[in-house]
Coordinates of C-alpha atoms in Angstrom, one line a residue:
Chain A
M21 CA 65.1 90.7 68.0
A22 CA 61.8 91.2 68.6
T23 CA 61.3 92.9 64.6
Q24 CA 58.3 90.5 63.8
Y25 CA 55.3 91.4 64.6
A26 CA 53.2 89.3 66.7
G27 CA 50.1 89.3 65.8
G28 CA 50.3 86.3 62.5
T29 CA 48.3 86.6 60.0
T30 CA 46.7 89.5 60.8
G31 CA 49.5 91.9 61.6
H32 CA 50.2 92.6 57.7
R33 CA 50.7 96.1 56.6
I34 CA 49.7 96.9 53.5
E35 CA 52.6 99.2 52.5
A36 CA 52.4 103.6 51.9
P37 CA 51.5 104.5 49.0
T38 CA 55.3 107.2 48.3
G39 CA 55.5 109.9 45.5
L40 CA 54.0 110.4 42.3
A41 CA 51.4 107.8 43.6
L42 CA 51.6 109.2 47.3
L43 CA 50.2 112.3 44.7
I44 CA 47.5 110.8 43.2
Y45 CA 46.4 109.3 45.7
R46 CA 45.5 112.9 47.9
L47 CA 44.1 114.1 44.9
K48 CA 41.8 111.2 44.2
E49 CA 41.3 111.7 48.0
A50 CA 40.2 115.5 48.0
L51 CA 38.1 114.8 44.9
S52 CA 35.6 112.1 46.7
T53 CA 35.0 115.1 49.7
P54 CA 32.6 118.3 49.1
K55 CA 35.5 120.0 50.0
P56 CA 37.0 121.4 46.6
Y57 CA 33.8 121.8 45.5
L58 CA 32.9 124.4 47.2
M59 CA 35.8 126.3 47.1
G60 CA 35.7 126.7 43.9
F61 CA 32.1 127.4 44.4
G62 CA 32.6 130.0 46.8
V63 CA 35.1 132.5 45.2
F64 CA 32.6 131.1 41.8
L65 CA 29.9 133.6 44.1
W66 CA 32.0 136.0 45.5
L67 CA 33.4 136.5 42.6
F68 CA 30.2 136.8 40.4
T69 CA 28.7 139.3 43.6
Y70 CA 31.6 141.9 42.9
W71 CA 30.5 141.8 39.1
L72 CA 27.7 142.1 39.6
L73 CA 27.7 144.8 41.6
C74 CA 30.4 146.5 39.7
E75 CA 29.2 145.8 36.5
G76 CA 25.9 143.1 36.0
L77 CA 24.1 146.5 38.0
K78 CA 26.2 149.1 37.1
L79 CA 25.3 150.5 41.4
D80 CA 26.2 153.8 41.8
R81 CA 28.7 153.3 44.5
F82 CA 30.7 150.9 43.1
D83 CA 31.1 153.1 39.7
K84 CA 34.6 154.1 40.1
I85 CA 35.5 150.2 41.1
P86 CA 37.0 148.7 38.3
G87 CA 34.8 145.1 38.0
P88 CA 36.4 142.3 37.3
V89 CA 35.8 141.8 33.5
A90 CA 37.8 145.3 33.1
I91 CA 41.0 143.2 35.5
A92 CA 40.8 140.8 33.4
K93 CA 40.9 142.1 30.2
E94 CA 44.2 144.6 31.5
W95 CA 46.1 142.4 32.8
F96 CA 46.5 140.0 30.5
S97 CA 46.3 142.7 27.7
Y98 CA 49.9 142.7 25.8
E99 CA 49.3 146.6 25.7
P100 CA 47.4 147.3 28.9
F101 CA 46.0 150.3 28.6
Q102 CA 46.7 152.0 31.9
G103 CA 50.3 150.8 31.9
I104 CA 49.8 147.4 34.0
S105 CA 49.5 143.4 33.0
F106 CA 51.3 140.6 33.5
F107 CA 53.2 141.2 29.4
T108 CA 54.8 144.6 31.4
A109 CA 58.3 144.6 32.5
E110 CA 56.5 147.2 35.4
Y111 CA 55.4 144.8 36.7
Y112 CA 57.7 142.8 38.0
D113 CA 59.6 145.5 38.8
H114 CA 56.9 146.5 41.8
I115 CA 56.4 142.8 42.8
L116 CA 60.9 141.7 43.1
A117 CA 61.4 144.7 45.0
S118 CA 58.5 144.2 47.7
C119 CA 59.1 140.9 48.0
R120 CA 63.0 141.7 48.3
R121 CA 62.2 144.2 50.9
I122 CA 60.6 141.4 53.0
A123 CA 63.2 138.8 52.3
I124 CA 65.8 141.1 53.8
A125 CA 63.2 142.4 56.5
F126 CA 61.7 139.2 57.2
A127 CA 65.5 137.7 57.3
I128 CA 66.4 140.5 60.2
A129 CA 63.7 140.4 61.8
T130 CA 64.2 136.3 62.0
G131 CA 67.6 136.7 63.4
V132 CA 67.1 139.0 66.0
G133 CA 63.8 137.7 67.0
V134 CA 64.2 134.4 68.0
P135 CA 67.3 134.3 70.2
L136 CA 66.1 137.6 71.3
G137 CA 63.3 136.5 72.2
L138 CA 64.3 132.2 72.8
F139 CA 67.1 134.5 75.3
M140 CA 63.8 135.9 77.3
G141 CA 61.8 132.6 77.9
W142 CA 65.2 131.1 78.7
S143 CA 66.6 133.5 81.1
D144 CA 64.1 135.6 83.8
K145 CA 67.1 138.1 84.3
I146 CA 66.6 138.7 80.3
R147 CA 63.1 138.9 79.9
Q148 CA 63.3 141.3 83.1
Y149 CA 66.2 143.7 80.8
I150 CA 63.9 143.7 77.6
F151 CA 59.8 143.2 78.9
P152 CA 59.2 146.0 79.3
I153 CA 60.1 148.5 76.8
L154 CA 59.3 145.6 74.1
E155 CA 56.3 145.9 75.2
T156 CA 56.0 150.0 75.6
L157 CA 56.6 150.1 71.7
R158 CA 55.7 147.2 70.4
P159 CA 51.6 149.0 70.6
I160 CA 53.2 151.2 68.3
P161 CA 51.9 151.3 65.0
P162 CA 54.0 151.0 62.4
L163 CA 52.8 154.5 60.2
A164 CA 53.9 156.5 64.1
W165 CA 57.4 155.7 63.2
V166 CA 57.7 156.9 59.4
P167 CA 58.4 159.7 60.6
L168 CA 61.4 158.8 62.7
A169 CA 62.5 155.9 59.5
I170 CA 62.3 158.4 57.4
L171 CA 64.9 160.7 59.6
M172 CA 67.1 158.4 60.2
F173 CA 67.3 156.0 57.1
P174 CA 68.1 157.8 53.9
G175 CA 67.2 156.9 50.7
F176 CA 63.6 155.0 49.7
E177 CA 65.2 151.9 51.0
A178 CA 65.9 151.6 54.5
P179 CA 63.5 153.6 56.1
V180 CA 60.5 150.6 54.0
I181 CA 62.6 147.6 55.4
F182 CA 63.4 149.1 58.8
L183 CA 59.9 149.9 59.3
A184 CA 58.7 146.3 58.2
T185 CA 61.3 144.6 60.3
L186 CA 60.6 146.5 63.0
A187 CA 56.6 145.2 63.1
S188 CA 58.0 141.3 61.8
L189 CA 60.2 141.6 65.0
F190 CA 57.4 142.6 67.3
V191 CA 55.8 140.0 67.0
T192 CA 58.7 136.8 66.5
T193 CA 59.9 137.8 69.5
L194 CA 57.0 137.9 71.5
N195 CA 55.2 134.6 69.9
T196 CA 58.9 132.7 71.1
M197 CA 58.9 133.9 74.1
L198 CA 55.6 132.4 74.4
G199 CA 56.6 129.3 73.2
V200 CA 59.7 128.5 75.1
Q201 CA 57.5 129.3 78.2
S202 CA 54.7 127.2 77.2
I203 CA 57.9 124.1 77.2
D204 CA 56.9 121.8 80.2
E205 CA 58.7 121.9 83.0
E206 CA 59.4 118.4 83.2
Y207 CA 60.9 118.2 79.6
F208 CA 63.9 120.7 81.4
R209 CA 64.3 118.4 84.8
A210 CA 64.4 114.7 82.5
A211 CA 67.0 116.7 80.2
G212 CA 68.5 118.2 84.2
C213 CA 68.0 114.2 85.4
L214 CA 70.0 112.7 81.8
G215 CA 73.0 114.6 82.7
S216 CA 72.4 118.0 80.1
S217 CA 74.6 121.3 81.1
K218 CA 72.5 124.6 80.2
W219 CA 73.8 124.7 76.6
D220 CA 72.1 121.1 76.3
I221 CA 69.2 122.1 77.7
F222 CA 69.1 125.6 75.5
K223 CA 70.1 122.8 72.4
N224 CA 67.2 121.0 72.9
V225 CA 64.5 121.6 74.7
V226 CA 64.2 125.1 74.3
V227 CA 64.8 125.2 70.6
P228 CA 63.2 123.0 70.0
G229 CA 60.0 123.1 73.2
A230 CA 59.9 126.4 71.4
L231 CA 59.7 125.8 67.9
P232 CA 55.1 124.8 66.8
Y233 CA 55.6 128.9 68.4
I234 CA 58.2 130.3 66.8
F235 CA 56.9 129.4 63.5
T236 CA 53.1 130.2 64.5
G237 CA 54.9 133.2 64.7
L238 CA 56.9 133.5 61.7
Q239 CA 53.3 133.2 60.2
I240 CA 52.0 136.4 61.1
S241 CA 55.3 138.1 61.7
I242 CA 55.4 137.3 57.9
G243 CA 51.3 139.1 57.5
V244 CA 52.9 141.9 59.6
A245 CA 55.7 142.9 57.8
W246 CA 53.1 143.3 54.5
F247 CA 51.3 145.1 56.1
S248 CA 53.8 148.3 57.1
L249 CA 55.7 146.8 53.8
V250 CA 52.8 148.9 52.2
A251 CA 52.6 151.1 54.4
A252 CA 55.5 152.4 54.0
E253 CA 55.6 152.2 50.6
M254 CA 52.8 154.1 50.6
V255 CA 54.8 156.9 52.3
S256 CA 57.7 156.5 51.2
G257 CA 58.8 155.2 48.0
D258 CA 60.2 154.3 44.8
L259 CA 59.0 151.5 43.4
G260 CA 56.8 148.0 45.1
L261 CA 53.1 146.7 45.4
G262 CA 52.6 149.7 48.0
Y263 CA 55.0 152.7 45.7
L264 CA 52.0 150.8 42.6
I265 CA 48.4 151.4 44.1
V266 CA 49.1 154.6 45.9
D267 CA 50.8 156.3 42.5
A268 CA 47.7 154.5 40.5
Y269 CA 45.5 156.5 42.5
M270 CA 46.9 159.7 42.4
N271 CA 47.2 159.2 38.5
N272 CA 43.7 158.8 39.4
V273 CA 44.1 155.5 36.6
T274 CA 42.0 152.2 39.0
V275 CA 42.7 149.4 37.3
P276 CA 46.4 149.0 38.6
M277 CA 45.4 149.6 41.9
V278 CA 43.3 146.8 42.4
I279 CA 45.9 144.6 40.6
G280 CA 48.2 146.1 42.7
M281 CA 45.6 145.0 45.8
I282 CA 44.9 141.3 44.3
T283 CA 49.1 140.5 43.4
L284 CA 50.1 141.5 47.7
G285 CA 47.4 139.1 48.8
F286 CA 48.7 135.8 46.6
V287 CA 52.5 137.4 47.3
G288 CA 51.4 137.8 51.1
W289 CA 49.3 133.7 50.6
F290 CA 52.4 132.9 49.1
T291 CA 55.4 133.1 50.6
S292 CA 53.1 132.8 54.8
V293 CA 52.8 128.9 52.7
I294 CA 56.6 128.4 52.5
V295 CA 57.1 129.6 56.4
R296 CA 54.3 126.5 57.0
V297 CA 55.8 124.4 54.8
I298 CA 59.8 125.1 56.3
G299 CA 58.3 124.7 59.5
N300 CA 56.6 121.7 59.3
R301 CA 60.2 120.6 57.5
L302 CA 61.7 121.2 60.5
M303 CA 58.6 120.2 63.6
Q304 CA 58.3 116.5 61.4
W305 CA 57.0 115.4 64.7
Q306 CA 54.6 117.3 65.2
V307 CA 53.5 116.7 61.5
K308 CA 53.2 112.7 62.4
E309 CA 50.8 113.6 65.2
L310 CA 49.1 115.3 64.5
A311 CA 48.5 112.9 61.7
L312 CA 47.7 110.4 64.0
Q313 CA 44.9 112.5 65.8
G314 CA 43.6 113.0 62.0
R315 CA 44.4 116.3 61.5
Chain B
M26 CA 59.8 90.2 78.8
H27 CA 59.3 87.7 81.6
C28 CA 60.9 84.6 82.5
K29 CA 57.4 82.5 82.9
V30 CA 56.2 83.4 79.4
A31 CA 54.1 79.8 79.3
E32 CA 52.5 81.1 82.4
F33 CA 52.5 84.6 80.8
T34 CA 50.7 82.8 77.1
A35 CA 48.2 81.5 79.3
H36 CA 46.5 84.4 79.9
A37 CA 44.6 84.8 76.6
G38 CA 43.8 88.5 77.5
Y39 CA 47.0 89.2 77.9
Q40 CA 47.8 87.6 74.9
Q41 CA 45.6 89.5 72.7
V42 CA 46.2 93.1 74.3
K43 CA 50.3 91.3 73.7
T44 CA 49.4 90.7 70.4
L45 CA 47.5 94.5 69.7
M46 CA 50.7 95.8 71.0
N47 CA 52.7 94.2 68.9
M48 CA 55.1 92.8 71.0
T49 CA 58.2 90.2 71.0
P50 CA 59.3 89.0 74.2
P51 CA 63.2 89.3 73.9
L52 CA 64.6 85.6 73.2
R53 CA 66.6 84.4 76.2
D54 CA 70.6 84.2 74.9
E55 CA 70.0 88.3 73.9
R56 CA 69.5 89.4 77.8
A57 CA 72.8 87.7 78.6
T58 CA 74.3 91.7 76.4
M59 CA 72.2 94.0 78.4
N60 CA 74.7 95.2 81.2
T61 CA 74.2 93.9 84.7
S62 CA 75.6 95.6 87.6
T63 CA 77.0 93.2 90.1
T64 CA 77.8 95.2 92.5
Q65 CA 74.6 95.9 95.0
R66 CA 74.7 100.0 95.1
G67 CA 71.8 102.1 95.6
A68 CA 71.5 102.3 98.7
L69 CA 68.8 105.2 100.0
S70 CA 68.8 106.5 104.0
I71 CA 66.1 109.5 104.1
R72 CA 66.7 110.5 108.0
N73 CA 64.0 112.9 109.6
V74 CA 63.2 114.5 105.9
T75 CA 61.2 117.5 106.4
K76 CA 59.7 119.6 103.8
I77 CA 57.4 123.0 104.5
Y78 CA 55.8 125.1 101.4
D79 CA 55.9 128.9 101.4
P80 CA 53.5 129.7 99.0
E81 CA 52.3 133.2 100.2
G82 CA 53.0 133.5 103.2
V83 CA 51.2 130.5 104.8
N84 CA 53.4 127.4 105.7
V85 CA 52.5 124.4 104.5
M86 CA 53.7 121.5 105.5
A87 CA 54.3 118.7 102.5
V88 CA 56.8 116.8 104.1
D89 CA 57.0 116.2 108.2
N90 CA 59.8 114.3 110.1
C91 CA 59.8 111.6 107.5
S92 CA 62.3 108.6 107.7
M93 CA 62.8 105.9 105.3
E94 CA 65.5 103.1 104.8
I95 CA 65.2 101.9 100.7
A96 CA 68.2 99.1 100.8
A97 CA 70.6 98.3 97.2
G98 CA 68.8 96.5 94.8
E99 CA 65.2 97.3 97.0
V100 CA 61.5 97.5 95.1
C101 CA 60.5 100.5 97.4
M102 CA 56.5 100.8 97.0
I103 CA 55.0 104.3 98.5
V104 CA 52.0 103.5 98.8
G105 CA 49.9 106.8 100.3
P106 CA 46.2 109.3 99.0
S107 CA 46.8 111.8 96.3
G108 CA 48.2 115.0 97.5
C109 CA 50.1 113.6 100.5
G110 CA 53.8 115.3 99.9
K111 CA 55.0 111.0 98.2
T112 CA 56.4 113.0 94.8
T113 CA 57.6 116.3 97.2
L114 CA 59.7 112.7 98.6
L115 CA 60.7 112.3 95.1
N116 CA 61.4 115.7 94.1
A117 CA 64.1 116.5 96.8
I118 CA 65.7 113.2 95.7
A119 CA 65.5 113.6 92.0
G120 CA 67.3 117.1 93.5
F121 CA 64.1 118.9 91.6
H122 CA 63.2 120.6 95.1
S123 CA 65.2 121.5 98.7
I124 CA 64.5 120.8 101.5
T125 CA 63.5 122.1 104.9
H126 CA 65.4 120.3 107.0
G127 CA 67.1 116.3 107.3
E128 CA 69.1 114.5 105.1
I129 CA 69.2 112.1 102.2
F130 CA 71.9 110.2 101.5
L131 CA 73.2 106.9 98.3
D132 CA 75.2 105.0 99.3
D133 CA 76.6 106.7 102.7
A134 CA 77.2 110.0 100.0
L135 CA 75.1 112.8 101.3
L136 CA 72.1 114.2 98.4
C137 CA 71.3 117.1 100.3
G138 CA 71.0 118.1 103.6
P139 CA 70.9 121.2 106.1
S140 CA 74.3 121.7 104.1
K141 CA 73.0 121.9 100.4
P142 CA 69.2 121.5 101.0
K143 CA 68.9 121.3 97.1
A144 CA 70.6 117.9 95.9
E145 CA 72.7 118.0 92.0
Q146 CA 70.5 116.7 89.7
A147 CA 72.5 113.5 88.5
A148 CA 72.5 110.8 85.7
E149 CA 72.0 108.3 89.2
R150 CA 69.4 108.8 89.8
M151 CA 67.1 108.7 87.2
V152 CA 63.3 109.9 86.7
V153 CA 60.7 108.3 85.1
F154 CA 57.1 110.6 85.4
Q155 CA 53.7 110.6 85.5
H156 CA 52.9 112.2 81.7
G157 CA 56.0 111.2 80.4
A158 CA 58.8 112.9 79.4
L159 CA 60.5 111.9 76.3
F160 CA 61.3 114.8 74.5
P161 CA 58.3 114.8 71.8
W162 CA 60.8 116.4 69.0
K163 CA 63.0 113.5 69.1
T164 CA 62.6 109.8 68.2
L165 CA 62.5 107.4 69.8
A166 CA 66.2 105.7 69.7
E167 CA 67.4 109.5 70.1
N168 CA 65.3 110.0 73.1
V169 CA 67.9 106.9 74.7
A170 CA 70.6 108.2 73.7
Y171 CA 70.6 111.0 74.7
G172 CA 71.8 110.9 78.2
P173 CA 74.7 108.5 76.9
T174 CA 75.6 112.0 74.3
V175 CA 75.6 114.5 77.0
Q176 CA 77.6 112.6 79.7
K177 CA 79.9 112.2 77.4
T178 CA 79.8 109.3 77.8
L179 CA 79.2 107.9 74.4
R180 CA 79.8 109.0 71.0
K181 CA 76.8 109.9 69.0
K182 CA 77.0 106.9 66.6
Q183 CA 77.9 104.8 69.9
A184 CA 74.9 105.5 71.6
L185 CA 72.3 106.1 69.6
E186 CA 73.4 102.3 68.4
K187 CA 73.0 100.7 71.6
A188 CA 69.9 102.9 72.3
R189 CA 68.5 100.4 69.2
D190 CA 69.7 97.2 71.3
M191 CA 68.4 98.3 74.1
L192 CA 65.5 99.2 72.7
S193 CA 65.1 95.9 70.7
E194 CA 65.5 93.4 73.7
S195 CA 62.4 95.3 74.9
G196 CA 60.2 94.6 72.6
L197 CA 60.4 98.3 70.6
G198 CA 62.5 97.1 67.9
N199 CA 60.0 97.9 65.0
V200 CA 59.6 101.2 66.6
V201 CA 63.3 102.6 67.6
D202 CA 62.8 105.8 64.6
K203 CA 59.0 106.9 65.3
Y204 CA 58.3 110.0 67.2
P205 CA 56.7 109.2 70.9
G206 CA 53.6 110.7 69.7
E207 CA 53.4 108.3 67.2
V208 CA 53.0 105.1 69.4
S209 CA 51.2 104.0 72.2
S210 CA 51.6 105.6 76.2
G211 CA 52.3 101.8 77.2
M212 CA 54.9 102.4 74.5
A213 CA 56.3 105.5 75.3
R214 CA 56.6 105.2 79.1
R215 CA 58.8 101.1 78.4
A216 CA 60.7 103.0 76.0
E217 CA 61.5 105.8 79.2
I218 CA 62.2 103.7 80.8
V219 CA 64.9 102.3 78.6
R220 CA 66.4 106.1 78.7
A221 CA 66.9 106.1 82.1
L222 CA 68.8 102.3 81.9
I223 CA 71.0 102.8 78.9
N224 CA 72.2 105.4 81.9
D225 CA 73.2 102.5 84.4
P226 CA 71.8 104.4 86.9
K227 CA 71.8 103.9 90.8
V228 CA 68.4 104.4 91.4
L229 CA 65.0 104.8 89.2
L230 CA 62.6 107.3 90.8
L231 CA 58.9 106.4 89.0
D232 CA 56.3 109.1 89.9
E233 CA 53.2 107.2 89.6
P234 CA 53.9 105.5 85.5
Y235 CA 51.2 103.6 84.8
R236 CA 48.8 106.0 86.5
A237 CA 46.3 107.5 83.5
M238 CA 47.0 103.4 81.9
D239 CA 44.2 100.9 81.8
A240 CA 44.1 97.9 83.7
L241 CA 45.4 95.7 81.4
T242 CA 48.3 97.7 79.6
K243 CA 49.4 98.5 83.1
S244 CA 49.8 94.4 83.6
I245 CA 52.2 94.2 80.5
M246 CA 54.0 97.3 81.7
H247 CA 54.6 95.4 85.0
E248 CA 55.2 92.5 84.3
S249 CA 57.9 94.6 81.2
L250 CA 59.2 95.8 84.9
L251 CA 59.2 93.3 86.8
E252 CA 61.7 91.8 83.9
T253 CA 64.4 94.4 84.3
Y254 CA 64.1 95.1 87.6
D255 CA 64.7 90.7 88.1
R256 CA 68.0 92.0 85.0
T257 CA 69.2 94.8 86.1
K258 CA 67.9 95.0 90.0
V259 CA 68.3 98.8 90.0
T260 CA 67.0 100.3 93.8
I261 CA 63.5 101.3 92.8
F262 CA 61.6 104.3 94.6
F263 CA 58.5 103.8 93.3
I264 CA 55.2 106.3 93.9
T265 CA 52.1 104.9 93.9
H266 CA 48.1 104.7 94.9
D267 CA 47.4 101.2 93.4
L268 CA 47.8 99.1 96.2
E269 CA 47.6 95.4 93.9
E270 CA 50.9 97.4 92.3
A271 CA 52.9 98.2 94.8
I272 CA 51.9 95.1 96.3
F273 CA 52.6 92.9 93.1
L274 CA 56.1 95.1 91.9
G275 CA 57.6 95.8 95.7
D276 CA 59.6 94.5 98.3
K277 CA 58.7 96.0 100.6
V278 CA 55.7 98.9 101.3
H279 CA 55.5 102.1 102.3
V280 CA 52.3 103.0 103.9
V281 CA 52.3 106.6 104.3
T282 CA 50.3 109.5 106.0
T283 CA 48.2 111.9 104.0
R284 CA 49.4 115.6 104.5
P285 CA 52.0 115.9 106.0
C286 CA 53.7 112.7 104.8
Q287 CA 55.2 110.6 107.6
L288 CA 56.1 107.0 107.6
K289 CA 53.2 105.3 108.8
K290 CA 53.5 101.7 108.2
T291 CA 55.7 99.0 106.4
V292 CA 55.2 95.7 105.2
S293 CA 57.6 93.5 103.8
V294 CA 56.7 91.4 101.2
D295 CA 58.3 88.5 101.1
I296 CA 56.5 86.2 97.7
P297 CA 59.8 85.3 95.7
R298 CA 60.6 86.6 92.5
P299 CA 60.2 86.0 89.6
R300 CA 56.7 87.0 90.0
S301 CA 53.8 86.4 87.7
Y302 CA 50.1 87.3 87.3
E303 CA 48.9 84.5 89.1
T304 CA 50.4 85.4 92.1
Q305 CA 47.6 88.0 92.3
S306 CA 45.4 85.6 92.9
S307 CA 47.0 83.6 95.9
E308 CA 45.6 83.8 99.7
Q309 CA 48.9 85.6 99.9
F310 CA 48.3 88.7 97.9
R311 CA 44.4 89.0 99.5
L312 CA 46.1 88.6 103.0
L313 CA 48.9 91.6 102.1
M314 CA 45.9 93.9 100.1
D315 CA 44.0 93.5 103.4
E316 CA 47.2 94.0 106.0
V317 CA 48.2 97.4 103.5
N318 CA 45.0 98.4 102.1
E319 CA 43.7 98.7 106.4
A320 CA 46.7 101.3 107.1
V321 CA 45.7 103.4 103.4
H322 CA 42.0 103.4 103.8
E323 CA 42.1 105.0 107.2
E324 CA 44.7 107.8 105.4
A325 CA 42.3 108.5 102.6
I326 CA 40.1 109.1 104.7
K327 CA 41.3 111.7 106.8
A328 CA 42.5 113.1 103.3
F329 CA 38.7 113.0 102.1
Q330 CA 37.1 115.4 104.8
A331 CA 40.9 117.5 104.8
G332 CA 38.9 118.4 101.2
E333 CA 42.2 119.3 100.0
R334 CA 42.7 119.6 96.2
E335 CA 44.4 117.0 94.5
M336 CA 48.2 118.3 93.2
A337 CA 48.3 115.0 90.8

């Protein structure tokens, strides 16, 4: 058995840390680089500029915009003056409503878009059937669909989800298709040589080969979904972060408006991290390969 | 790795590389577990094959009336300038491309000919690709187990077990669960050959598999391939433009002309097997080199003057 290394004394290897030890090791590594300090300083600098413009210098142009101190005070207050803070149930209702819609829209878009893209990339015939229509519909901005969506679907919920799905679907489909087309021809040939059926090739070459592109697409697509969801909520909705922003604007309260925006930023970031983590789980081979290249 | 381990160790340089690559030669008795084919099979007969590509209406003749006989269990090296149509020939045998005229037989069975211009892809003719085509999303063991699994000759679990055993026998025992992107190109290429051999093919088709490797790694790959050949006696169709490689590995060296590809000269290499690295410094080796070199050089000049871009 060739399990022993032939290197003799020099072949000794140190066991890699795992679990908590790994976490501490990584933290130490991170703190020994200038990265976290630069990030902290960057955030501080931006916040300071924001404060300076709105509250420090009190410039005319910014006199209607709430500054960071005003927002923080309101956000953390038990009895918010303008109605929205961490301690009001309403705040979480808005977040949950938006997240629920995103979850549904993203699930539909992924469930339809990925298989559609896979088949379009795999089969010329299917691509020719679908591609021209897709390319014509794709440039239409989601907002242009709003009237049609409201006419088509009853209530507040369905049109909003429809619009978010639509935007997300195009991105997912197109990226998945490009992903399949990016697979090296030699993998198909190798699979053919090894005696694969068409279905084997689909399962073992097309799907895993396209995964890197699919997940890049999904990260973009969830961003786009948020984008059109908020637009839709502003036009037609009774709940959700987009509605919160527009509602605050209508009622001439500015702090909830900005709170809604910042919340959107964080929630959107969080969802895209989830997608990335799932992607890395499914693509260990790529993570390990990139790690060896020092990335 | 090779029967002549003692001679091999004598080369300090190679020993060092071997140490670096963390490989141990498999023990002699373990090799007996590998399936050895006793019957002679895998005779390839290429008869008057012509291939004309038709890009944008301009006919390009890649192969012109090329004939070759490759005996069962022979290591046949195809040498010619870059872009001369060697790979076209390989693609025709493997079933990736059609041919325009002629016939190719494998053990008297028609692979492709006038009635069916494109051969079917099958595990009896395994290809090892120039840039390596292990699936990067499968571990080495999964890659090797893939063939028997999809052909349903073995259950997945058994196939994986067999794959692990075969990889261990080839000195890859400690990287079986790694992804191809995590191992050196030499190890990946070796695993790819194991992936081919687990299917017990009649012919192994290699398309400049060691092209991108440095000389030291290459020498290790050669020894390893020779060892594999001595054990399995599989017919090998090997494309290269490295003359030393061709003579060191081959039974026959077929020199082909620049495009369109035709057989120019066949040189028989009657250096006895098993061969070791000392073979390369022998007088016989040098004379063979001269003989092949003369034939190839002419073609290389022609190819250079034609100035065509390498098709790789």
